[in-house]
Amino acid sequence: MRVLLVEDDELIAHGILAGLRAHGLTADGVSNAAQAEAALATLHCDIVILDLGLPDEDGMRLLARLRAAGMALPVLVLSARDAVEDRVAGLRAGADDYLLKPFDLDELVARLHALLRRAAGRSVDIIEHGPLRLDPGSGAVFLHGQPVDLSRRELALLAALLHASGRILSADQLRDSLYHFNEEIESNALSVHVHHLRRKLGADLIETVRGLGYKISTVKP
Amino acid sequence: MSLRLRLLLLIGISLSLLWGAVAIWMLRSLDDEVHQTLDQRLAMSAQMVAGLMSQNPAAWDGRSHTQDKSALSMPSMAKGFDCQITSLRGDVIMRTPGATVDAVAMRKPGYSERVIKGERWRSYTFETDSLRVTTADRLAERDLLLQNVAIAAVVPFVVAMIGSLIVLWLGVKSGLLPLERLRQALARRTPETMTPIPERAMSRDLMPLVSTLNALLQRVHVTIHRERRFTSDAAHELRTPLTAIKTHLQVTRITQGKDAALALDYAEEGVARLQRTLDQLLTLSQIEGPFSWDDGKLADAEEVARLAIRDASASSNAPARIVFKRAGKSASLAVPQALAITALRNLLDNALRHTSAEQDIVLEMQLAGNTCVFRVLDQGGGLSAEELAMVKQRFWRRGSGQGSGLGLSIVAAIAERFGGAIELKPRPEGGLEASLALPIKN
């Protein structure tokens, strides 16, 4: 899952990004509304965390504008303003959830998973695909009831493919899900991770669509 | 005590006292008048009888020797009113029938009073050459007369008095009706209602009150709004570093090694920031509160400038690059030293924060009249007109600057408390000029 964090306070942004990455999420941060718009236009993101107090534009206005322009990603608003009016206004402007600062990192991650799950139309957090079970919250993977040990990247790759539920994801999209901006990516990194997943979970799980990308196999293993 | 009761008592009691005093006065003079009139009548009766007797002395002359018992009887006059005619020797010539003998017994001429069988009698004796006429009346009769007169006068008076008190009560009640309506209108309001009271429905006498009340409501509304906003801003300012601290501490729990150490460093930075903001909030509330800052020390302007420069240089990472220029003499400031340093240092901090490390900052000091003016000149980016308008608002900071957003608020609060002034204006050659005028001791 790739998270875009829009937060102007550098200290908080550092903390959230480190926390999200430690929880196995791919996270990128931008510090103002203009950068947020640019990032949303160019990156493949799954979810947005938006702080309301931005230096160049009020977060609420940015959100309303993005929603009006058809941005459908789930948005979790972070704010230190705890008045009921503020929270209501945030939800009305198109936020899917509202979390007050200071918050609990575990709660933030759980809410992100819940938002994503609802956006995918599932009511339970566990994703099942044939004999394969993935719990995105804890990062645990089971094959035929047996736990499978996956690295952080492999887990992110599997989650991205499962979330797409059969749609083809391009290599770029997958790389966006796996790596944040500043990470160095080796050219064959993605295929290495795909190879490892196939080895651990079965060769048929991930199909390569030539020239387009990868998708999860609709023929269940 | 309710206004109505107070009005009622005030007017009622003064009305009763006033009219009561008038009534007593009236009765007193009536009493005197009646006694005088009756005395005159007593005297006139005696003189009249004497006059009549002297016109025909033959009729009674021969009787002068007769015994008391057989005295000629005169027609009865009135109850309690007796008359006796005697010779100068004391022989009774005539007497009203059934007369109280003692009452008309011989006396010296003129008025006299005596008590007979428990009743007071007043008599008048008139002497001619040969006769002595005594008339007497019972004072109880006079009192009865007076009593009747008093009752005839007092009853309508008391009725009128009670009537006017009732009218007064009704009048006060209806007169205070607009006030009661205003009271009800105010009683219906919740503490949050800040809308003005409608003025058109009120009586004209209450208009000044309602206008004053509305003006007060307006001021309270503005104050509450400002305080709420300040509280909300303060909460926001405190939550932000708190969030950073909490997040980084949680990161240390789920990471190891270098990442955890980095997160701890960040958490510490958050603590420092939280402390700075808290310190500044406390300073601000102390400057605005009743706290006495007077430490008895004289704050020399030049020393204040030097100490502020030292503090500002110590806290900023940049090496000292503040140039101090003094024009003329120094003087003692009428501001506590600690606060003067705080104010000046905040201006220097701002200048340091918004200029690059190579640029010098100039601090000029000059006496002007009763004030000492400190000018902080920088060559930084300056401020736009809109930014200048917002710059003294609490928690306003430029972009995502590192300050708490309270520095200038503190300077302004110090200037306001001690009668100084702070002014910010862009310099023609670029950058900002902040001038702080502080009063000096005479």
PDB file of N, CA and C in Angstrom, chain A residues 5-88:
ATOM      1  N   LEU A   5       1.608  11.325   2.296  1.00  0.00           N
ATOM      2  CA  LEU A   5       1.393  12.135   3.496  1.00  0.00           C
ATOM      3  C   LEU A   5       1.570  13.610   3.141  1.00  0.00           C
ATOM      4  N   VAL A   6       0.546  14.396   3.406  1.00  0.00           N
ATOM      5  CA  VAL A   6       0.646  15.841   3.166  1.00  0.00           C
ATOM      6  C   VAL A   6       0.695  16.515   4.537  1.00  0.00           C
ATOM      7  N   GLU A   7       1.889  16.928   4.949  1.00  0.00           N
ATOM      8  CA  GLU A   7       2.067  17.472   6.306  1.00  0.00           C
ATOM      9  C   GLU A   7       3.180  18.509   6.259  1.00  0.00           C
ATOM     10  N   ASP A   8       2.897  19.712   6.772  1.00  0.00           N
ATOM     11  CA  ASP A   8       3.889  20.776   6.639  1.00  0.00           C
ATOM     12  C   ASP A   8       4.921  20.753   7.757  1.00  0.00           C
ATOM     13  N   ASP A   9       4.557  20.137   8.886  1.00  0.00           N
ATOM     14  CA  ASP A   9       5.509  20.128   9.998  1.00  0.00           C
ATOM     15  C   ASP A   9       6.506  19.002   9.795  1.00  0.00           C
ATOM     16  N   GLU A  10       7.776  19.420   9.595  1.00  0.00           N
ATOM     17  CA  GLU A  10       8.809  18.471   9.210  1.00  0.00           C
ATOM     18  C   GLU A  10       8.993  17.369  10.250  1.00  0.00           C
ATOM     19  N   LEU A  11       8.942  17.793  11.518  1.00  0.00           N
ATOM     20  CA  LEU A  11       9.186  16.856  12.610  1.00  0.00           C
ATOM     21  C   LEU A  11       8.114  15.767  12.644  1.00  0.00           C
ATOM     22  N   ILE A  12       6.863  16.186  12.497  1.00  0.00           N
ATOM     23  CA  ILE A  12       5.768  15.214  12.508  1.00  0.00           C
ATOM     24  C   ILE A  12       5.853  14.324  11.276  1.00  0.00           C
ATOM     25  N   ALA A  13       6.135  14.943  10.121  1.00  0.00           N
ATOM     26  CA  ALA A  13       6.193  14.179   8.872  1.00  0.00           C
ATOM     27  C   ALA A  13       7.242  13.073   8.970  1.00  0.00           C
ATOM     28  N   HIS A  14       8.411  13.425   9.525  1.00  0.00           N
ATOM     29  CA  HIS A  14       9.461  12.422   9.703  1.00  0.00           C
ATOM     30  C   HIS A  14       8.945  11.243  10.517  1.00  0.00           C
ATOM     31  N   GLY A  15       8.260  11.576  11.617  1.00  0.00           N
ATOM     32  CA  GLY A  15       7.771  10.540  12.526  1.00  0.00           C
ATOM     33  C   GLY A  15       6.767   9.635  11.854  1.00  0.00           C
ATOM     34  N   ILE A  16       5.792  10.247  11.158  1.00  0.00           N
ATOM     35  CA  ILE A  16       4.739   9.436  10.540  1.00  0.00           C
ATOM     36  C   ILE A  16       5.327   8.541   9.451  1.00  0.00           C
ATOM     37  N   LEU A  17       6.209   9.131   8.620  1.00  0.00           N
ATOM     38  CA  LEU A  17       6.783   8.341   7.526  1.00  0.00           C
ATOM     39  C   LEU A  17       7.576   7.160   8.082  1.00  0.00           C
ATOM     40  N   ALA A  18       8.390   7.432   9.117  1.00  0.00           N
ATOM     41  CA  ALA A  18       9.192   6.351   9.710  1.00  0.00           C
ATOM     42  C   ALA A  18       8.273   5.278  10.292  1.00  0.00           C
ATOM     43  N   GLY A  19       7.193   5.729  10.949  1.00  0.00           N
ATOM     44  CA  GLY A  19       6.257   4.792  11.556  1.00  0.00           C
ATOM     45  C   GLY A  19       5.552   3.945  10.523  1.00  0.00           C
ATOM     46  N   LEU A  20       5.090   4.587   9.439  1.00  0.00           N
ATOM     47  CA  LEU A  20       4.370   3.851   8.397  1.00  0.00           C
ATOM     48  C   LEU A  20       5.295   2.841   7.725  1.00  0.00           C
ATOM     49  N   ARG A  21       6.537   3.266   7.471  1.00  0.00           N
ATOM     50  CA  ARG A  21       7.482   2.362   6.806  1.00  0.00           C
ATOM     51  C   ARG A  21       7.798   1.187   7.714  1.00  0.00           C
ATOM     52  N   ALA A  22       7.913   1.480   9.034  1.00  0.00           N
ATOM     53  CA  ALA A  22       8.177   0.392   9.975  1.00  0.00           C
ATOM     54  C   ALA A  22       7.008  -0.588  10.011  1.00  0.00           C
ATOM     55  N   HIS A  23       5.818  -0.104   9.678  1.00  0.00           N
ATOM     56  CA  HIS A  23       4.652  -0.980   9.628  1.00  0.00           C
ATOM     57  C   HIS A  23       4.498  -1.651   8.264  1.00  0.00           C
ATOM     58  N   GLY A  24       5.493  -1.513   7.413  1.00  0.00           N
ATOM     59  CA  GLY A  24       5.465  -2.207   6.133  1.00  0.00           C
ATOM     60  C   GLY A  24       4.730  -1.475   5.036  1.00  0.00           C
ATOM     61  N   LEU A  25       4.428  -0.200   5.249  1.00  0.00           N
ATOM     62  CA  LEU A  25       3.745   0.554   4.202  1.00  0.00           C
ATOM     63  C   LEU A  25       4.768   1.372   3.440  1.00  0.00           C
ATOM     64  N   THR A  26       4.436   1.681   2.203  1.00  0.00           N
ATOM     65  CA  THR A  26       5.296   2.559   1.431  1.00  0.00           C
ATOM     66  C   THR A  26       4.728   3.956   1.573  1.00  0.00           C
ATOM     67  N   ALA A  27       5.538   4.872   2.058  1.00  0.00           N
ATOM     68  CA  ALA A  27       4.984   6.187   2.350  1.00  0.00           C
ATOM     69  C   ALA A  27       5.872   7.284   1.810  1.00  0.00           C
ATOM     70  N   ASP A  28       5.243   8.331   1.275  1.00  0.00           N
ATOM     71  CA  ASP A  28       5.965   9.506   0.808  1.00  0.00           C
ATOM     72  C   ASP A  28       5.333  10.737   1.410  1.00  0.00           C
ATOM     73  N   GLY A  29       6.178  11.738   1.644  1.00  0.00           N
ATOM     74  CA  GLY A  29       5.644  12.954   2.244  1.00  0.00           C
ATOM     75  C   GLY A  29       5.842  14.157   1.364  1.00  0.00           C
ATOM     76  N   VAL A  30       4.851  15.032   1.346  1.00  0.00           N
ATOM     77  CA  VAL A  30       5.008  16.347   0.728  1.00  0.00           C
ATOM     78  C   VAL A  30       4.561  17.363   1.768  1.00  0.00           C
ATOM     79  N   SER A  31       5.021  18.632   1.602  1.00  0.00           N
ATOM     80  CA  SER A  31       4.802  19.568   2.696  1.00  0.00           C
ATOM     81  C   SER A  31       3.871  20.719   2.358  1.00  0.00           C
ATOM     82  N   ASN A  32       3.339  20.750   1.147  1.00  0.00           N
ATOM     83  CA  ASN A  32       2.347  21.793   0.877  1.00  0.00           C
ATOM     84  C   ASN A  32       1.339  21.329  -0.178  1.00  0.00           C
ATOM     85  N   ALA A  33       0.330  22.159  -0.389  1.00  0.00           N
ATOM     86  CA  ALA A  33      -0.785  21.783  -1.258  1.00  0.00           C
ATOM     87  C   ALA A  33      -0.336  21.610  -2.708  1.00  0.00           C
ATOM     88  N   ALA A  34       0.551  22.486  -3.163  1.00  0.00           N
ATOM     89  CA  ALA A  34       0.986  22.417  -4.563  1.00  0.00           C
ATOM     90  C   ALA A  34       1.724  21.107  -4.831  1.00  0.00           C
ATOM     91  N   GLN A  35       2.625  20.759  -3.893  1.00  0.00           N
ATOM     92  CA  GLN A  35       3.355  19.494  -4.052  1.00  0.00           C
ATOM     93  C   GLN A  35       2.393  18.305  -3.992  1.00  0.00           C
ATOM     94  N   ALA A  36       1.377  18.411  -3.131  1.00  0.00           N
ATOM     95  CA  ALA A  36       0.414  17.318  -3.000  1.00  0.00           C
ATOM     96  C   ALA A  36      -0.299  17.084  -4.324  1.00  0.00           C
ATOM     97  N   GLU A  37      -0.697  18.181  -4.974  1.00  0.00           N
ATOM     98  CA  GLU A  37      -1.397  18.038  -6.254  1.00  0.00           C
ATOM     99  C   GLU A  37      -0.496  17.411  -7.303  1.00  0.00           C
ATOM    100  N   ALA A  38       0.754  17.860  -7.322  1.00  0.00           N
ATOM    101  CA  ALA A  38       1.705  17.325  -8.298  1.00  0.00           C
ATOM    102  C   ALA A  38       1.921  15.833  -8.054  1.00  0.00           C
ATOM    103  N   ALA A  39       2.073  15.456  -6.777  1.00  0.00           N
ATOM    104  CA  ALA A  39       2.329  14.054  -6.451  1.00  0.00           C
ATOM    105  C   ALA A  39       1.134  13.192  -6.839  1.00  0.00           C
ATOM    106  N   LEU A  40      -0.076  13.692  -6.578  1.00  0.00           N
ATOM    107  CA  LEU A  40      -1.270  12.911  -6.904  1.00  0.00           C
ATOM    108  C   LEU A  40      -1.424  12.738  -8.408  1.00  0.00           C
ATOM    109  N   ALA A  41      -0.951  13.746  -9.144  1.00  0.00           N
ATOM    110  CA  ALA A  41      -1.086  13.675 -10.596  1.00  0.00           C
ATOM    111  C   ALA A  41      -0.090  12.686 -11.195  1.00  0.00           C
ATOM    112  N   THR A  42       1.052  12.478 -10.565  1.00  0.00           N
ATOM    113  CA  THR A  42       2.094  11.677 -11.200  1.00  0.00           C
ATOM    114  C   THR A  42       2.307  10.316 -10.560  1.00  0.00           C
ATOM    115  N   LEU A  43       1.942  10.169  -9.279  1.00  0.00           N
ATOM    116  CA  LEU A  43       2.262   8.928  -8.573  1.00  0.00           C
ATOM    117  C   LEU A  43       1.056   8.026  -8.485  1.00  0.00           C
ATOM    118  N   HIS A  44       1.354   6.744  -8.334  1.00  0.00           N
ATOM    119  CA  HIS A  44       0.275   5.819  -8.051  1.00  0.00           C
ATOM    120  C   HIS A  44       0.179   5.678  -6.541  1.00  0.00           C
ATOM    121  N   CYS A  45      -0.869   6.251  -5.956  1.00  0.00           N
ATOM    122  CA  CYS A  45      -1.056   6.182  -4.502  1.00  0.00           C
ATOM    123  C   CYS A  45      -2.335   5.420  -4.219  1.00  0.00           C
ATOM    124  N   ASP A  46      -2.411   4.851  -3.000  1.00  0.00           N
ATOM    125  CA  ASP A  46      -3.628   4.157  -2.610  1.00  0.00           C
ATOM    126  C   ASP A  46      -4.447   4.978  -1.638  1.00  0.00           C
ATOM    127  N   ILE A  47      -3.745   5.808  -0.878  1.00  0.00           N
ATOM    128  CA  ILE A  47      -4.454   6.526   0.177  1.00  0.00           C
ATOM    129  C   ILE A  47      -3.684   7.797   0.518  1.00  0.00           C
ATOM    130  N   VAL A  48      -4.419   8.804   0.991  1.00  0.00           N
ATOM    131  CA  VAL A  48      -3.798  10.100   1.300  1.00  0.00           C
ATOM    132  C   VAL A  48      -4.043  10.433   2.768  1.00  0.00           C
ATOM    133  N   ILE A  49      -2.958  10.863   3.448  1.00  0.00           N
ATOM    134  CA  ILE A  49      -3.112  11.419   4.799  1.00  0.00           C
ATOM    135  C   ILE A  49      -2.908  12.922   4.659  1.00  0.00           C
ATOM    136  N   LEU A  50      -3.918  13.694   5.094  1.00  0.00           N
ATOM    137  CA  LEU A  50      -3.871  15.131   4.829  1.00  0.00           C
ATOM    138  C   LEU A  50      -3.925  15.917   6.138  1.00  0.00           C
ATOM    139  N   ASP A  51      -2.916  16.760   6.326  1.00  0.00           N
ATOM    140  CA  ASP A  51      -2.940  17.684   7.467  1.00  0.00           C
ATOM    141  C   ASP A  51      -3.653  18.947   7.012  1.00  0.00           C
ATOM    142  N   LEU A  52      -4.456  19.540   7.905  1.00  0.00           N
ATOM    143  CA  LEU A  52      -5.266  20.674   7.444  1.00  0.00           C
ATOM    144  C   LEU A  52      -4.507  21.993   7.424  1.00  0.00           C
ATOM    145  N   GLY A  53      -3.532  22.126   8.310  1.00  0.00           N
ATOM    146  CA  GLY A  53      -2.833  23.413   8.360  1.00  0.00           C
ATOM    147  C   GLY A  53      -1.651  23.454   7.418  1.00  0.00           C
ATOM    148  N   LEU A  54      -1.914  23.745   6.156  1.00  0.00           N
ATOM    149  CA  LEU A  54      -0.826  23.802   5.172  1.00  0.00           C
ATOM    150  C   LEU A  54      -0.450  25.259   4.932  1.00  0.00           C
ATOM    151  N   PRO A  55       0.818  25.503   4.608  1.00  0.00           N
ATOM    152  CA  PRO A  55       1.247  26.900   4.479  1.00  0.00           C
ATOM    153  C   PRO A  55       0.620  27.618   3.282  1.00  0.00           C
ATOM    154  N   ASP A  56       0.406  26.919   2.177  1.00  0.00           N
ATOM    155  CA  ASP A  56      -0.032  27.651   0.983  1.00  0.00           C
ATOM    156  C   ASP A  56      -1.542  27.591   0.760  1.00  0.00           C
ATOM    157  N   GLU A  57      -2.213  26.619   1.325  1.00  0.00           N
ATOM    158  CA  GLU A  57      -3.655  26.549   1.131  1.00  0.00           C
ATOM    159  C   GLU A  57      -4.246  25.749   2.275  1.00  0.00           C
ATOM    160  N   ASP A  58      -5.444  26.127   2.655  1.00  0.00           N
ATOM    161  CA  ASP A  58      -6.093  25.372   3.719  1.00  0.00           C
ATOM    162  C   ASP A  58      -6.351  23.944   3.228  1.00  0.00           C
ATOM    163  N   GLY A  59      -6.029  22.959   4.067  1.00  0.00           N
ATOM    164  CA  GLY A  59      -6.172  21.559   3.676  1.00  0.00           C
ATOM    165  C   GLY A  59      -7.586  21.208   3.254  1.00  0.00           C
ATOM    166  N   MET A  60      -8.546  21.847   3.946  1.00  0.00           N
ATOM    167  CA  MET A  60      -9.955  21.570   3.658  1.00  0.00           C
ATOM    168  C   MET A  60     -10.308  22.013   2.234  1.00  0.00           C
ATOM    169  N   ARG A  61      -9.775  23.175   1.841  1.00  0.00           N
ATOM    170  CA  ARG A  61     -10.063  23.694   0.496  1.00  0.00           C
ATOM    171  C   ARG A  61      -9.418  22.816  -0.568  1.00  0.00           C
ATOM    172  N   LEU A  62      -8.184  22.389  -0.261  1.00  0.00           N
ATOM    173  CA  LEU A  62      -7.475  21.515  -1.199  1.00  0.00           C
ATOM    174  C   LEU A  62      -8.287  20.241  -1.410  1.00  0.00           C
ATOM    175  N   LEU A  63      -8.781  19.678  -0.306  1.00  0.00           N
ATOM    176  CA  LEU A  63      -9.535  18.427  -0.386  1.00  0.00           C
ATOM    177  C   LEU A  63     -10.798  18.617  -1.222  1.00  0.00           C
ATOM    178  N   ALA A  64     -11.526  19.719  -0.920  1.00  0.00           N
ATOM    179  CA  ALA A  64     -12.761  19.977  -1.668  1.00  0.00           C
ATOM    180  C   ALA A  64     -12.458  20.116  -3.156  1.00  0.00           C
ATOM    181  N   ARG A  65     -11.350  20.791  -3.458  1.00  0.00           N
ATOM    182  CA  ARG A  65     -10.984  21.005  -4.865  1.00  0.00           C
ATOM    183  C   ARG A  65     -10.628  19.669  -5.536  1.00  0.00           C
ATOM    184  N   LEU A  66      -9.853  18.852  -4.821  1.00  0.00           N
ATOM    185  CA  LEU A  66      -9.457  17.554  -5.381  1.00  0.00           C
ATOM    186  C   LEU A  66     -10.688  16.673  -5.620  1.00  0.00           C
ATOM    187  N   ARG A  67     -11.606  16.672  -4.637  1.00  0.00           N
ATOM    188  CA  ARG A  67     -12.814  15.864  -4.788  1.00  0.00           C
ATOM    189  C   ARG A  67     -13.629  16.352  -5.978  1.00  0.00           C
ATOM    190  N   ALA A  68     -13.720  17.673  -6.120  1.00  0.00           N
ATOM    191  CA  ALA A  68     -14.486  18.236  -7.242  1.00  0.00           C
ATOM    192  C   ALA A  68     -13.859  17.826  -8.566  1.00  0.00           C
ATOM    193  N   ALA A  69     -12.514  17.664  -8.555  1.00  0.00           N
ATOM    194  CA  ALA A  69     -11.822  17.276  -9.784  1.00  0.00           C
ATOM    195  C   ALA A  69     -11.874  15.767 -10.010  1.00  0.00           C
ATOM    196  N   GLY A  70     -12.552  15.034  -9.123  1.00  0.00           N
ATOM    197  CA  GLY A  70     -12.755  13.608  -9.362  1.00  0.00           C
ATOM    198  C   GLY A  70     -11.748  12.696  -8.693  1.00  0.00           C
ATOM    199  N   MET A  71     -10.948  13.202  -7.750  1.00  0.00           N
ATOM    200  CA  MET A  71     -10.001  12.348  -7.052  1.00  0.00           C
ATOM    201  C   MET A  71     -10.794  11.443  -6.107  1.00  0.00           C
ATOM    202  N   ALA A  72     -10.657  10.111  -6.301  1.00  0.00           N
ATOM    203  CA  ALA A  72     -11.517   9.192  -5.556  1.00  0.00           C
ATOM    204  C   ALA A  72     -10.780   8.456  -4.445  1.00  0.00           C
ATOM    205  N   LEU A  73      -9.479   8.732  -4.254  1.00  0.00           N
ATOM    206  CA  LEU A  73      -8.717   7.991  -3.244  1.00  0.00           C
ATOM    207  C   LEU A  73      -9.259   8.252  -1.848  1.00  0.00           C
ATOM    208  N   PRO A  74      -9.175   7.228  -0.972  1.00  0.00           N
ATOM    209  CA  PRO A  74      -9.569   7.506   0.418  1.00  0.00           C
ATOM    210  C   PRO A  74      -8.622   8.530   1.051  1.00  0.00           C
ATOM    211  N   VAL A  75      -9.208   9.451   1.820  1.00  0.00           N
ATOM    212  CA  VAL A  75      -8.408  10.504   2.457  1.00  0.00           C
ATOM    213  C   VAL A  75      -8.661  10.481   3.961  1.00  0.00           C
ATOM    214  N   LEU A  76      -7.572  10.411   4.707  1.00  0.00           N
ATOM    215  CA  LEU A  76      -7.674  10.514   6.159  1.00  0.00           C
ATOM    216  C   LEU A  76      -7.120  11.875   6.566  1.00  0.00           C
ATOM    217  N   VAL A  77      -7.957  12.661   7.261  1.00  0.00           N
ATOM    218  CA  VAL A  77      -7.527  13.999   7.652  1.00  0.00           C
ATOM    219  C   VAL A  77      -6.919  13.939   9.051  1.00  0.00           C
ATOM    220  N   LEU A  78      -5.759  14.587   9.173  1.00  0.00           N
ATOM    221  CA  LEU A  78      -5.092  14.698  10.472  1.00  0.00           C
ATOM    222  C   LEU A  78      -5.213  16.140  10.902  1.00  0.00           C
ATOM    223  N   SER A  79      -5.643  16.365  12.132  1.00  0.00           N
ATOM    224  CA  SER A  79      -5.721  17.759  12.543  1.00  0.00           C
ATOM    225  C   SER A  79      -5.594  17.881  14.047  1.00  0.00           C
ATOM    226  N   ALA A  80      -5.100  19.045  14.470  1.00  0.00           N
ATOM    227  CA  ALA A  80      -5.030  19.316  15.908  1.00  0.00           C
ATOM    228  C   ALA A  80      -6.269  20.082  16.345  1.00  0.00           C
ATOM    229  N   ARG A  81      -7.116  20.437  15.384  1.00  0.00           N
ATOM    230  CA  ARG A  81      -8.330  21.178  15.742  1.00  0.00           C
ATOM    231  C   ARG A  81      -9.406  20.174  16.136  1.00  0.00           C
ATOM    232  N   ASP A  82      -9.811  20.249  17.403  1.00  0.00           N
ATOM    233  CA  ASP A  82     -10.693  19.197  17.905  1.00  0.00           C
ATOM    234  C   ASP A  82     -12.150  19.628  18.011  1.00  0.00           C
ATOM    235  N   ALA A  83     -12.468  20.869  17.601  1.00  0.00           N
ATOM    236  CA  ALA A  83     -13.863  21.294  17.716  1.00  0.00           C
ATOM    237  C   ALA A  83     -14.729  20.435  16.796  1.00  0.00           C
ATOM    238  N   VAL A  84     -15.956  20.140  17.255  1.00  0.00           N
ATOM    239  CA  VAL A  84     -16.849  19.290  16.468  1.00  0.00           C
ATOM    240  C   VAL A  84     -17.075  19.895  15.083  1.00  0.00           C
ATOM    241  N   GLU A  85     -17.202  21.239  15.035  1.00  0.00           N
ATOM    242  CA  GLU A  85     -17.456  21.888  13.734  1.00  0.00           C
ATOM    243  C   GLU A  85     -16.324  21.578  12.750  1.00  0.00           C
ATOM    244  N   ASP A  86     -15.078  21.601  13.284  1.00  0.00           N
ATOM    245  CA  ASP A  86     -13.934  21.346  12.417  1.00  0.00           C
ATOM    246  C   ASP A  86     -13.999  19.932  11.853  1.00  0.00           C
ATOM    247  N   ARG A  87     -14.339  18.985  12.749  1.00  0.00           N
ATOM    248  CA  ARG A  87     -14.381  17.589  12.302  1.00  0.00           C
ATOM    249  C   ARG A  87     -15.484  17.382  11.278  1.00  0.00           C
ATOM    250  N   VAL A  88     -16.665  17.990  11.573  1.00  0.00           N
ATOM    251  CA  VAL A  88     -17.788  17.851  10.642  1.00  0.00           C
ATOM    252  C   VAL A  88     -17.422  18.472   9.299  1.00  0.00           C
TER     253      VAL A  88
END
